[in-house]
CSV table of C-alpha atoms in Angstrom, one decimal:
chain,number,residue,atom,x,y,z
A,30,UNK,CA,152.3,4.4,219.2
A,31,UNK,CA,154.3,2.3,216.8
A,32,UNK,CA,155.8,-0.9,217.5
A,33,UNK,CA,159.4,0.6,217.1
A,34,UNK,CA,158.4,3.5,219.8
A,35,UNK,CA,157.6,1.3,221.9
A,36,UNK,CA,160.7,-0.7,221.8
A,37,UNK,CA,162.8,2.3,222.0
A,38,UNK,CA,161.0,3.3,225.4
A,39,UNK,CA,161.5,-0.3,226.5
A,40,UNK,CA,164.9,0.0,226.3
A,41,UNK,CA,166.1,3.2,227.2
A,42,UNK,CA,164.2,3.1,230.4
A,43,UNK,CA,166.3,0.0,231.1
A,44,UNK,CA,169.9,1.4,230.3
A,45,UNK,CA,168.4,4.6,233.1
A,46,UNK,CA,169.5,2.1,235.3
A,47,UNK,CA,172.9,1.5,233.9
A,48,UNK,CA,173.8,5.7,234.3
A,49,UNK,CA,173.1,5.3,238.4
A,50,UNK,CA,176.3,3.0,238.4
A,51,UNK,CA,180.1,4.5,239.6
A,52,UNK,CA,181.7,5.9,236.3
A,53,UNK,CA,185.2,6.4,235.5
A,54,UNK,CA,186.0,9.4,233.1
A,55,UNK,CA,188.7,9.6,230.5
A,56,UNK,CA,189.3,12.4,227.4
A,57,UNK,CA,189.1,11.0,223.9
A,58,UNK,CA,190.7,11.4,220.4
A,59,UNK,CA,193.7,13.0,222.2
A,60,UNK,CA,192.0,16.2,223.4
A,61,UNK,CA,189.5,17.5,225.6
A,62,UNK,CA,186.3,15.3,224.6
A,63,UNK,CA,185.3,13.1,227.8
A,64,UNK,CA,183.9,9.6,227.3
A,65,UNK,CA,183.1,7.7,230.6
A,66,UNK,CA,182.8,3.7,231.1
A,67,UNK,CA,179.3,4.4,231.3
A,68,UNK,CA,178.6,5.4,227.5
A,69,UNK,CA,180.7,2.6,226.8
A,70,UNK,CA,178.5,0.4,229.1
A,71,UNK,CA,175.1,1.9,228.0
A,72,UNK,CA,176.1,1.9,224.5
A,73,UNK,CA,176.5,-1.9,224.4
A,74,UNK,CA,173.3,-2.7,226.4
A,75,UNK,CA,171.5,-0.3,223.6
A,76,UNK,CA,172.8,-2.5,220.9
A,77,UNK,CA,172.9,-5.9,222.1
A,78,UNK,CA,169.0,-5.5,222.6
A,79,UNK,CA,168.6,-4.2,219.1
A,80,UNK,CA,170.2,-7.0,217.7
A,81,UNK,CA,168.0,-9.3,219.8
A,82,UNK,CA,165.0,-7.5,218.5
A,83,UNK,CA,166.5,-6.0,215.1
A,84,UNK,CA,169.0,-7.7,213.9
A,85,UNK,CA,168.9,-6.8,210.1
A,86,UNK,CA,169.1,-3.3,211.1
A,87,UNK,CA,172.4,-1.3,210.9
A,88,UNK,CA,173.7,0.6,213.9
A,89,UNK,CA,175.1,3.8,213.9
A,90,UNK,CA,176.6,5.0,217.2
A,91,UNK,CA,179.0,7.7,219.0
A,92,UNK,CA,181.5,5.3,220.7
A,93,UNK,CA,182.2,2.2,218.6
A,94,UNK,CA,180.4,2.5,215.3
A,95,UNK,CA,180.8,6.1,214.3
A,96,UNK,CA,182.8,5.7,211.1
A,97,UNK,CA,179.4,3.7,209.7
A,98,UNK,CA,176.8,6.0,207.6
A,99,UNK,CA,173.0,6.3,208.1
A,100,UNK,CA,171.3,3.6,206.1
A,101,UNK,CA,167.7,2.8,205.1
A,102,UNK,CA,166.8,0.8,208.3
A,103,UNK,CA,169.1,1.6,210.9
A,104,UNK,CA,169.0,3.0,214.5
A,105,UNK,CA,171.3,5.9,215.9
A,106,UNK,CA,172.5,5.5,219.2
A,107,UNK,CA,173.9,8.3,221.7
A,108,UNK,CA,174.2,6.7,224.9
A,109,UNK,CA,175.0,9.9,226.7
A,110,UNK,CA,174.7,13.3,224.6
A,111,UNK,CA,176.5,15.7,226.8
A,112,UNK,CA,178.9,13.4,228.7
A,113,UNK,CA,181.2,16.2,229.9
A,114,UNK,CA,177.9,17.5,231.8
A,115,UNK,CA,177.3,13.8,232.8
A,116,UNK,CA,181.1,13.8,234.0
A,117,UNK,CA,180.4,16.9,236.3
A,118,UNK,CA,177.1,16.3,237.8
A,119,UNK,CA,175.3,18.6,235.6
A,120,UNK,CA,171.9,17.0,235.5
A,121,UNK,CA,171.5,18.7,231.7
A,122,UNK,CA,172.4,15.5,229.6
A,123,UNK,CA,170.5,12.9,227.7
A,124,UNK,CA,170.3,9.1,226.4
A,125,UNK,CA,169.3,9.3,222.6
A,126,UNK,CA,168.3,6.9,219.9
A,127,UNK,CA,166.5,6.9,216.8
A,128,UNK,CA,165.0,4.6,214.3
A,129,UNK,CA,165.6,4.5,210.5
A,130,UNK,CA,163.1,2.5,208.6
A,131,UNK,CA,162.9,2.2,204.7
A,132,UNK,CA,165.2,5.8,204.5
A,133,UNK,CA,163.1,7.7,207.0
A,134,UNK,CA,163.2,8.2,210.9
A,135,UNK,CA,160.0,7.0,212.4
A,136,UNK,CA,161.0,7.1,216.0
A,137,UNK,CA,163.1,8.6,218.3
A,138,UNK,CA,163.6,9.1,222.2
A,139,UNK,CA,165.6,11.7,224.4
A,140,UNK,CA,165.7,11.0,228.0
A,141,UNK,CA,167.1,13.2,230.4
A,142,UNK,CA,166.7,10.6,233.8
A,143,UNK,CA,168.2,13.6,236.3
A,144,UNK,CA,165.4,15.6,235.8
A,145,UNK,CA,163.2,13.3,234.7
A,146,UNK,CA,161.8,14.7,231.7
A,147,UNK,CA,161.5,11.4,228.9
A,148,UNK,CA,160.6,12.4,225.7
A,149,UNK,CA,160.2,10.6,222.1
A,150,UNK,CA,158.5,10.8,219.0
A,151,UNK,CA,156.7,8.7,216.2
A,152,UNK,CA,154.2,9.8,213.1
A,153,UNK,CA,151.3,10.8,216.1
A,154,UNK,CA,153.3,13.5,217.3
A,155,UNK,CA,156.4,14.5,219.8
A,156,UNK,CA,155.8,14.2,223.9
A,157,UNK,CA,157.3,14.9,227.4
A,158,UNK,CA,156.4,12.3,229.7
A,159,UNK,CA,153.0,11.1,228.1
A,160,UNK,CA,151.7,15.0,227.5
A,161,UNK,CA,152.0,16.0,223.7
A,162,UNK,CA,154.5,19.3,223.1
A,163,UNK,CA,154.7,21.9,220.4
A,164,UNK,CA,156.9,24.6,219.7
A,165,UNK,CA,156.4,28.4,220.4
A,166,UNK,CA,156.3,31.0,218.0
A,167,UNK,CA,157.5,34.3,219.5
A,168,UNK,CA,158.6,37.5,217.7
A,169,UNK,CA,162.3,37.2,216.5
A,170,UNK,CA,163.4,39.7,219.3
A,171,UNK,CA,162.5,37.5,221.9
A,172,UNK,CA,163.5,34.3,220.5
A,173,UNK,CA,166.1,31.8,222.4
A,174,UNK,CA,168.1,30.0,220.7
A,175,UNK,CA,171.7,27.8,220.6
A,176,UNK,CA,174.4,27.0,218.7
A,177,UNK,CA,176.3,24.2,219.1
A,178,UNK,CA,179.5,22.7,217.6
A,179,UNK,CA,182.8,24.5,217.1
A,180,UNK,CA,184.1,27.9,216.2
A,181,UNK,CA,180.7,29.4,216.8
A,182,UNK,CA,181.4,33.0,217.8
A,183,UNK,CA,181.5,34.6,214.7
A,184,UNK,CA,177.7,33.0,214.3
A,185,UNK,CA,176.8,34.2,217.4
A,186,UNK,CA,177.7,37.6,216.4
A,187,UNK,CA,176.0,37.6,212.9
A,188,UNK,CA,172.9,36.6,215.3
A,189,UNK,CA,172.5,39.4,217.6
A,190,UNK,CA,170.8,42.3,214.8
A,191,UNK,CA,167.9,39.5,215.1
A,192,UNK,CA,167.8,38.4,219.1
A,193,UNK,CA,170.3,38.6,221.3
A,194,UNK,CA,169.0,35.7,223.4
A,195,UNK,CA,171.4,32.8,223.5
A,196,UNK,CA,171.5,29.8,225.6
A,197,UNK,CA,174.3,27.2,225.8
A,198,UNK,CA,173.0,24.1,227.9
A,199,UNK,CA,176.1,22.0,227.1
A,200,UNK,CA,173.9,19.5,224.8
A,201,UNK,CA,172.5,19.8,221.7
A,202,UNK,CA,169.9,17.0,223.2
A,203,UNK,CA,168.6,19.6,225.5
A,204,UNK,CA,168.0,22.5,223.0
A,205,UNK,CA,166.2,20.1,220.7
A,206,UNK,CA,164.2,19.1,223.2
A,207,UNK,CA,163.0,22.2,224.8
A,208,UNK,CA,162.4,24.1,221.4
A,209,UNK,CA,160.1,20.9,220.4
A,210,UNK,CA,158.9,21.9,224.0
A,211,UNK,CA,158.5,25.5,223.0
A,212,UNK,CA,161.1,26.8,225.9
A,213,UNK,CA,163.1,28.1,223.2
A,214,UNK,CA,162.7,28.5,219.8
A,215,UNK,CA,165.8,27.2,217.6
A,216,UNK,CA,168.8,24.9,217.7
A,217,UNK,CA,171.8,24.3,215.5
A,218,UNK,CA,174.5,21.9,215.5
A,219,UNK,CA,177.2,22.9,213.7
A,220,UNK,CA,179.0,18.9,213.0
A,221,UNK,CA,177.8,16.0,211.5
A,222,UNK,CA,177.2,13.4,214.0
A,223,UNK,CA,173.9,12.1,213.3
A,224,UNK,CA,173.7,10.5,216.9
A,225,UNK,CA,173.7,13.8,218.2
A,226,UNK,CA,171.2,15.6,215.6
A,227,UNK,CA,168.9,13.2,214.1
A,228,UNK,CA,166.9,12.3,217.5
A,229,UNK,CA,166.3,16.0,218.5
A,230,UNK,CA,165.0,17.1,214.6
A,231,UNK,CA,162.4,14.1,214.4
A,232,UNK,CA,161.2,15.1,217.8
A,233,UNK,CA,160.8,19.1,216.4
A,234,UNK,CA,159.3,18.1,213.8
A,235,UNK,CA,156.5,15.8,215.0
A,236,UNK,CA,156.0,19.0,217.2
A,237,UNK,CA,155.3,21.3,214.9
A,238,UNK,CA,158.6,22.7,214.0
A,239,UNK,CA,160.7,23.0,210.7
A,240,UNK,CA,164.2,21.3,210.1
A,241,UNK,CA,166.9,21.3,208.1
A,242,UNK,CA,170.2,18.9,207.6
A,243,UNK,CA,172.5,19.8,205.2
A,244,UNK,CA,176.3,19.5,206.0
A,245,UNK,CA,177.3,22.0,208.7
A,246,UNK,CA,174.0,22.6,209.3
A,247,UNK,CA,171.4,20.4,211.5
A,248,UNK,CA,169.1,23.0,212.9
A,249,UNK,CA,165.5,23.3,214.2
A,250,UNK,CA,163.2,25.9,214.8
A,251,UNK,CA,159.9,27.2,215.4
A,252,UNK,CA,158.8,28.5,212.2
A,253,UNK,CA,160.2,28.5,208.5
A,254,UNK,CA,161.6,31.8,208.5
A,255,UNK,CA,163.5,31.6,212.0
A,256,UNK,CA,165.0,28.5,210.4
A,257,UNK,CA,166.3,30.3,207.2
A,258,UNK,CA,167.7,33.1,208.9
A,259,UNK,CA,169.6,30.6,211.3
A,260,UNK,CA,171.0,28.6,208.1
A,261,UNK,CA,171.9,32.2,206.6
A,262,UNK,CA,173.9,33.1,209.5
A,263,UNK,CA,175.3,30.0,211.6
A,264,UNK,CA,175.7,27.1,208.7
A,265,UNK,CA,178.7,26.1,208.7
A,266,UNK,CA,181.1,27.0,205.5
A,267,UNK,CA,182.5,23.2,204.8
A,268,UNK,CA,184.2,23.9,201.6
A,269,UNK,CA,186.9,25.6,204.4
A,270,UNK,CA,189.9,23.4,205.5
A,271,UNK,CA,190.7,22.6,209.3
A,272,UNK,CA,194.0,22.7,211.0
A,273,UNK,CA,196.1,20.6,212.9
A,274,UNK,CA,198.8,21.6,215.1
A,275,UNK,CA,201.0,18.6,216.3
A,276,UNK,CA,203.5,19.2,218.7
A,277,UNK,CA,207.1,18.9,219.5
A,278,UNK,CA,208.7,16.3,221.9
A,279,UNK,CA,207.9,18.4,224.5
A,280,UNK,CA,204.8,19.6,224.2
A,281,UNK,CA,205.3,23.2,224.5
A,282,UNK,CA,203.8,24.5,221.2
A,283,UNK,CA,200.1,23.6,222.4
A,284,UNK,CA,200.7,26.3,225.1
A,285,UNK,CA,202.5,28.7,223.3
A,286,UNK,CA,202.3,29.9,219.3
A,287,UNK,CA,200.0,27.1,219.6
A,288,UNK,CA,197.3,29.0,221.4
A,289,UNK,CA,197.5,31.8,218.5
A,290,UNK,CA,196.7,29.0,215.8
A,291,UNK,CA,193.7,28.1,218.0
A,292,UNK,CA,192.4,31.7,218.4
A,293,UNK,CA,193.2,32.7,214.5
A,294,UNK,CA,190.6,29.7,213.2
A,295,UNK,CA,188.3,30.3,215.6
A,296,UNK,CA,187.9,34.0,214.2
A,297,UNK,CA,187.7,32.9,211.0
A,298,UNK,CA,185.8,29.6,211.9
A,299,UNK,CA,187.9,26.9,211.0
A,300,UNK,CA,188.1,23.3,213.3
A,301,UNK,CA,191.4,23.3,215.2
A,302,UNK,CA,192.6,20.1,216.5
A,303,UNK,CA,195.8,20.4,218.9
A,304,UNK,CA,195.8,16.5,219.4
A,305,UNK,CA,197.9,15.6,222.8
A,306,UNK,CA,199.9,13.3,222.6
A,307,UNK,CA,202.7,11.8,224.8
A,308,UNK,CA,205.6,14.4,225.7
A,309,UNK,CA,208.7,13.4,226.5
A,310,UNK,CA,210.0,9.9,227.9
A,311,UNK,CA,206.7,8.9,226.9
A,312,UNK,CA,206.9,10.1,223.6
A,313,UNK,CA,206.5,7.4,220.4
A,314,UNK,CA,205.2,7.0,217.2
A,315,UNK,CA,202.9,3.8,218.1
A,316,UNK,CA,201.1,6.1,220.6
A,317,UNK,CA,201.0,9.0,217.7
A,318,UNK,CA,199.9,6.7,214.8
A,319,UNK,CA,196.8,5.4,217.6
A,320,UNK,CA,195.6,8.9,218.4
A,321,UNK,CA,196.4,11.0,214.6
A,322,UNK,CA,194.4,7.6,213.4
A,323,UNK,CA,191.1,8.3,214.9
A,324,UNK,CA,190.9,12.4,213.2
A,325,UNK,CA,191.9,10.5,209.5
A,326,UNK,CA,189.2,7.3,210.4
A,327,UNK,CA,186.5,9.8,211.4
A,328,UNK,CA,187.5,12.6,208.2
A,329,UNK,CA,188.3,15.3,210.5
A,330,UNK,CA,191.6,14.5,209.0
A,331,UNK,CA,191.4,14.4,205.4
A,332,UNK,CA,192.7,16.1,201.9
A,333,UNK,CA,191.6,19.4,203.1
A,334,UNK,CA,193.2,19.8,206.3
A,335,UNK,CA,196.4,22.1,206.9
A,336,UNK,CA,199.0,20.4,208.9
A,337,UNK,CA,201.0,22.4,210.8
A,338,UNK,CA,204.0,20.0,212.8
A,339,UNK,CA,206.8,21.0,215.2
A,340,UNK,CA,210.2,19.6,215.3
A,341,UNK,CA,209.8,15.6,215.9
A,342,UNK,CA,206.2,16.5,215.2
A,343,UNK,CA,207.1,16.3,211.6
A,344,UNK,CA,209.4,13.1,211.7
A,345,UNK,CA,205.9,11.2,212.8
A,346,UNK,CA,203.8,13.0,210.7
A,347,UNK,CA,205.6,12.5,207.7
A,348,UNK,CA,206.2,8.6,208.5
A,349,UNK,CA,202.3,8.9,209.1
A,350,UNK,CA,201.7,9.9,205.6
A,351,UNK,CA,203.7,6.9,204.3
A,352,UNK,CA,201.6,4.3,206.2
A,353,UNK,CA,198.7,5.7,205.8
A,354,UNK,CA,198.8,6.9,202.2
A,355,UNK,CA,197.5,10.0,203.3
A,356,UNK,CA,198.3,13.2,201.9
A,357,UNK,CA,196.5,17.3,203.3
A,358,UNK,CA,196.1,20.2,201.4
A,359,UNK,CA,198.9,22.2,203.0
A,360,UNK,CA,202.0,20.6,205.1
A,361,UNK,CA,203.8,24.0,207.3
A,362,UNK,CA,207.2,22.1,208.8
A,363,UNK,CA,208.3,24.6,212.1
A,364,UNK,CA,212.0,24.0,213.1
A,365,UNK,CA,211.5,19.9,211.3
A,366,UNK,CA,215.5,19.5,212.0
A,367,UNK,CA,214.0,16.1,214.0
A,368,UNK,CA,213.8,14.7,210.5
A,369,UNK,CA,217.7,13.4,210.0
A,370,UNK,CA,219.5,11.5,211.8
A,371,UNK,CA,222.0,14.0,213.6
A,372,UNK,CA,224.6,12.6,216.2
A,373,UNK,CA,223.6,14.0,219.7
A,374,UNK,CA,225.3,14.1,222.6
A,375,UNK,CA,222.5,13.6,225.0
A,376,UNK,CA,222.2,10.5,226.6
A,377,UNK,CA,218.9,10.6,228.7
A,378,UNK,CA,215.2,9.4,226.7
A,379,UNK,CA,215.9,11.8,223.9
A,380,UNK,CA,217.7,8.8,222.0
A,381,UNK,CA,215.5,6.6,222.4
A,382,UNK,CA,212.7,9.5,220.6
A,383,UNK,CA,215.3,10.0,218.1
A,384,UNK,CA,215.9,6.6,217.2
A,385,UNK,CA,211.7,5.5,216.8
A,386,UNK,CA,211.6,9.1,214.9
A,387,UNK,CA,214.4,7.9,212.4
A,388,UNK,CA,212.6,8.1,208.4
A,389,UNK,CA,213.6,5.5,206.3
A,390,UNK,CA,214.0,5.9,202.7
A,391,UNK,CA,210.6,5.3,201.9
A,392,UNK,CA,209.8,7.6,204.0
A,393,UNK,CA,211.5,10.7,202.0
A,394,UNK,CA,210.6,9.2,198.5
A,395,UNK,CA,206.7,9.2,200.1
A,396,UNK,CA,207.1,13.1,201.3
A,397,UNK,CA,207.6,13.8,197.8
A,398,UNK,CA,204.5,13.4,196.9
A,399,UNK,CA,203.5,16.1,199.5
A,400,UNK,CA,201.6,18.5,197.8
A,401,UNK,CA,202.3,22.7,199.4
A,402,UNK,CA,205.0,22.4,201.7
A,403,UNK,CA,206.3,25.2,203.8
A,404,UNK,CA,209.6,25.9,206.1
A,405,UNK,CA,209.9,27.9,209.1
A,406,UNK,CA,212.7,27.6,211.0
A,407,UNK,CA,215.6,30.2,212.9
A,408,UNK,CA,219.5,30.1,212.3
A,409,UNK,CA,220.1,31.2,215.5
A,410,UNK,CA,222.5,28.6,215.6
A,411,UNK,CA,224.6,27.8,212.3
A,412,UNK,CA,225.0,23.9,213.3
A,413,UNK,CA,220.8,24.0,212.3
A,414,UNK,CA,221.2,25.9,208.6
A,415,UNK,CA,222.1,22.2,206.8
A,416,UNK,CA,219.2,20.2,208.3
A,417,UNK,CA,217.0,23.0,207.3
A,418,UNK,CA,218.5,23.5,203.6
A,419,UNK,CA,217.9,20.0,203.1
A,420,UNK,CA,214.3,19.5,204.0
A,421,UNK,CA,213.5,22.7,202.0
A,422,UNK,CA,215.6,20.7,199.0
A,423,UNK,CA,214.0,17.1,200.1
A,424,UNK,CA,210.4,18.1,200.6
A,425,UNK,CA,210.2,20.9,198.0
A,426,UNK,CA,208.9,23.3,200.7
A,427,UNK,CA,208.3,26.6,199.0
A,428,UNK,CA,209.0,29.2,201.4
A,429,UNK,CA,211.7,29.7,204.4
A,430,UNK,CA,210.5,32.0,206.8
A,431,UNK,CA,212.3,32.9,210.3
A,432,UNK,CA,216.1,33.5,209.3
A,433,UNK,CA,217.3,35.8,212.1
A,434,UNK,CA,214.4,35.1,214.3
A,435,UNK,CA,214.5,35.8,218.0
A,436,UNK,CA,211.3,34.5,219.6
A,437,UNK,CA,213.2,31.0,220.7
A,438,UNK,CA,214.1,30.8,224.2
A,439,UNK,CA,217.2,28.3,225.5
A,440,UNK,CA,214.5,25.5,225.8
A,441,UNK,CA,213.3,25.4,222.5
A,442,UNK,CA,210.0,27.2,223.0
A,443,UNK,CA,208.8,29.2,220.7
A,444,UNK,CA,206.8,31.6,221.8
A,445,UNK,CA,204.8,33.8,218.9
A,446,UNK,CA,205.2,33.0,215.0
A,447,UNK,CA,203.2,36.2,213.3
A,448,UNK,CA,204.3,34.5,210.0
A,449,UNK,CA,202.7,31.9,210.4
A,450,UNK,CA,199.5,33.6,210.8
A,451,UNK,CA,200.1,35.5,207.9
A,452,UNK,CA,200.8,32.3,205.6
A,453,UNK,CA,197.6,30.9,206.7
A,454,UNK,CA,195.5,33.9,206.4
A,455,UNK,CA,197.0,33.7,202.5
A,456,UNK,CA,196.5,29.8,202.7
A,457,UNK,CA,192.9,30.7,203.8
C-alpha cells in the first residue's frame, strides 16, 4: 500500500465521524441540487488535513473549489457523492477522494460508512474492506448497468437491443463501486465533475476493468467491448447547446410553458436549467446576478447556451450580459415589455421590481452586441404593441411570433407556446 493510500484511509475514516453529526439541508445553484452543512463541514476537514500533509498539491473539490482543473499533483475531493440520498436517509451514498501525482491517479477511496463497505485503490489492486475485488464478465444480455447525469432517457433507450437491465442507485459512487465489485457490470456519468468520476474509474481499473474519460463520457465497465458499446450509445453529444429558462416576476413560467421546454430537451438531450430565483416582493437583480453567476462560473452557462427569458426575466438578463460581458448563442425574449420604463399605476412591490429592473443606456448599447435574438410576445392588448416594436428595433430580434395569440390568461400566465418549440427544434 502506498504512502498516499494510506493517508487517504487515515483521513476519510476520520471525517466518518463528521457525517454522524445533525445536518441541515439546503438546494444549490437555484434548483433542485441539495448540499447539506455536512459536505460543507467534511469537505473542509478533507482539505485542511491535506494541506497539513500536502501542501504543494492542488485541490479540486465539489463545494468550494470546483471552478479549479485537475492538475499534475492534486487530490479530488467529494465529501458526500449522492447527498440528496444522504439528505433522505438513504444509506446508498459515499465520501470520495482521489490522488493526482505527476499527471496520473495513484489512489483513491470510496466509503460508503451506512453500510459499511470502505473501498480504495492504489497500483496493487482495488478492495472492499481489506478483500481484493474484480469485475464480472457476464454475457451482454444479462449485464447491469447505470447511467448517470442528465437527459439520459434517450440513452437508456438506445441500450435496451443489448440488455435491458438498468439500475439507478442515486450515485455514480455506488455504480463504480459495485461494477469494480463485479455486482454490475458498467457505469457512465454523463457530466464532467471529476470529484464524482475520477475516484470510481481508478478503483475499476485496478480491478480489472476498462475506462474511458472523454467529455460527456466517464464510464467503466467489465470488458473492452461492453465499454465501446456504452460510449456508442450513452456519450454525451457536447457539441449541443443547453437551455435556460429564466422566469417572470412571478414565477409562473417554470410551472407552465416552462415544463414543455424541460420535456422538449430532454427528448432531444439537451441540459435544461430553470434556475429559481426570488418571485415577487422578493424579487431583485442582486439575488439574480448571485444565482445566474454560479451556471456562467461553472460553464454550464456559456457561448453555447440558448437563453430563453420572460418578461422582467429579460430586463435582468440583459443587464446581466452587460456586467458580465457575457454573450449565448441564441437570446428568445417572451413578452420582454419589463424592459422600458412604463408608468404603472400599481402601487404595491411591483415598483420597487420595476425600478431595480430599470436598463440604463449602457445597458441597450451592450444588447447590441447580442448575437440571434428572437421576439414572442401577444397584442392582446394594443397599449403592449410599442414596447414590443421597439425591443424588436433595439435588440435586432429577428422574428415576432404570437400576434393574436390567446394562450394568456388575466394573470399573465402563459400557458403553452408551440412556437417556441418549433424555433428551437430549428435552433437545434
Amino acid at each position: 500500500m502506498t504512502q498516499e493510500l494510506k493517508f487517504l484511509i487515515d483521513i476519510v475514516k476520520q471525517a466518518e465521524e463528521i457525517s454522524k453529526e445533525h445536518f441541515l439541508v439546503k438546494t444549490k445553484d437555484g434548483e433542485s441540487d441539495l448540499v447539506t452543512n455536512l459536505d460543507i463541514k467534511i469537505e473542509k476537514f478533507l482539505i485542511d488535513k491535506i494541506k497539513q500533509t500536502y501542501p504543494d498539491f492542488d485541490i479540486v473539490s465539489e463545494e468550494e473549489n470546483c471552478n479549479k482543473e485537475v492538475t499534475k499533483n492534486c487530490f479530488i475531493i467529494d465529501p458526500i457523492d449522492g447527498t440528496i440520498n444522504f439528505a433522505n436517509n438513504l444509506p446508498l451514498w459515499a465520501i470520495q477522494i482521489a490522488c493526482v501525482k505527476n499527471g496520473e491517479t495513484i489512489a483513491s477511496v470510496i466509503d460508503m460508512p451506512r453500510i459499511n463497505e470502505f473501498y480504495y485503490a492504489d497500483k496493487t489492486g482495488a478492495y472492499l474492506n481489506d478483500k481484493k475485488i474484480y469485475v464480472n464478465q457476464v454475457p451482454f444480455k444479462n449485464a447491469l448497468f447505470e447511467i448517470s447525469g442528465s437527459n439520459n432517457q434517450q440513452a437508456i433507450i438506445r441500450m435496451s437491443k443489448y440488455s435491458l437491465h438498468r439500475r439507478n442507485f442515486g450515485g455514480i459512487c455506488v455504480s463504480m463501486a459495485w461494477t469494480a465489485a463485479g455486482r454490475i457490470h458498467g457505469a457512465v456519468f454523463r457530466s464532467d465533475k471529476p470529484w464524482d468520476y475520477e475516484p470510481g474509474l481508478f478503483l475499476i481499473k485496478m480491478a480489472g476493468g476498462k475506462v474511458m474519460s472523454i467529455p460527456g463520457f466517464h464510464a467503466g465497465a467489465m470488458n473492452e467491448e461492453f465499454l465501446n458499446i456504452l460510449k456508442l450509445e450513452t456519450a454525451k453529444k457536447i457539441e449541443k447547446p443547453n437551455i435556460f429558462v429564466l422566469h417572470s416576476l412571478n414565477g409562473d413560467t417554470l410551472n407552465y410553458w416552462g415544463q414543455d421546454v424541460k420535456a422538449y430537451s430532454t427528448d432531444k438531450e439537451l441540459d435544461c436549467f430553470l434556475p429559481q430565483f426570488p418571485i415577487r416582493a422578493d424579487s431583485s437583480y442582486e439575488k439574480f446576478d448571485e444565482i445566474l453567476s454560479t451556471y456562467l462560473n461553472t460553464n454550464k452557462l456559456n457561448e453555447n447556451s440558448i437563453i430563453i427569458a420572460h418578461s422582467i426575466g429579460n430586463t435582468y438578463f440583459i443587464r446581466f450580459c452587460r456586467e458580465h460581458n457575457y454573450l449565448p448563442k441564441t437570446y428568445i425574449a417572451v413578452a420582454p415589455g419589463a424592459v422600458y420604463n412604463y408608468p404603472t399605476t400599481r402601487t404595491d412591490y411591483i415598483v420597487k421590481v420595476k425600478e431595480q429592473a430599470n436598463l440604463k443606456e449602457k445597458d441597450f448599447e451592450y444588447g447590441k452586441k447580442l448575437k440571434d435574438v428572437y421576439l414572442f410576445y401577444s397584442d392582446e392588448n394594443d397599449g403592449n404593441k410599442e414596447k414590443f416594436e421597439r425591443f424588436e428595433k433595439d435588440f435586432n430580434a429577428k422574428t415576432t411570433y404570437l400576434k393574436g395569440y390567446n394562450h394568456f390568461d388575466g394573470y399573465h400566465r402563459i400557458y403553452k407556446i408551440p412556437e417556441l418549440i418549433d424555433l428551437l427544434e430549428k435552433l437545434i
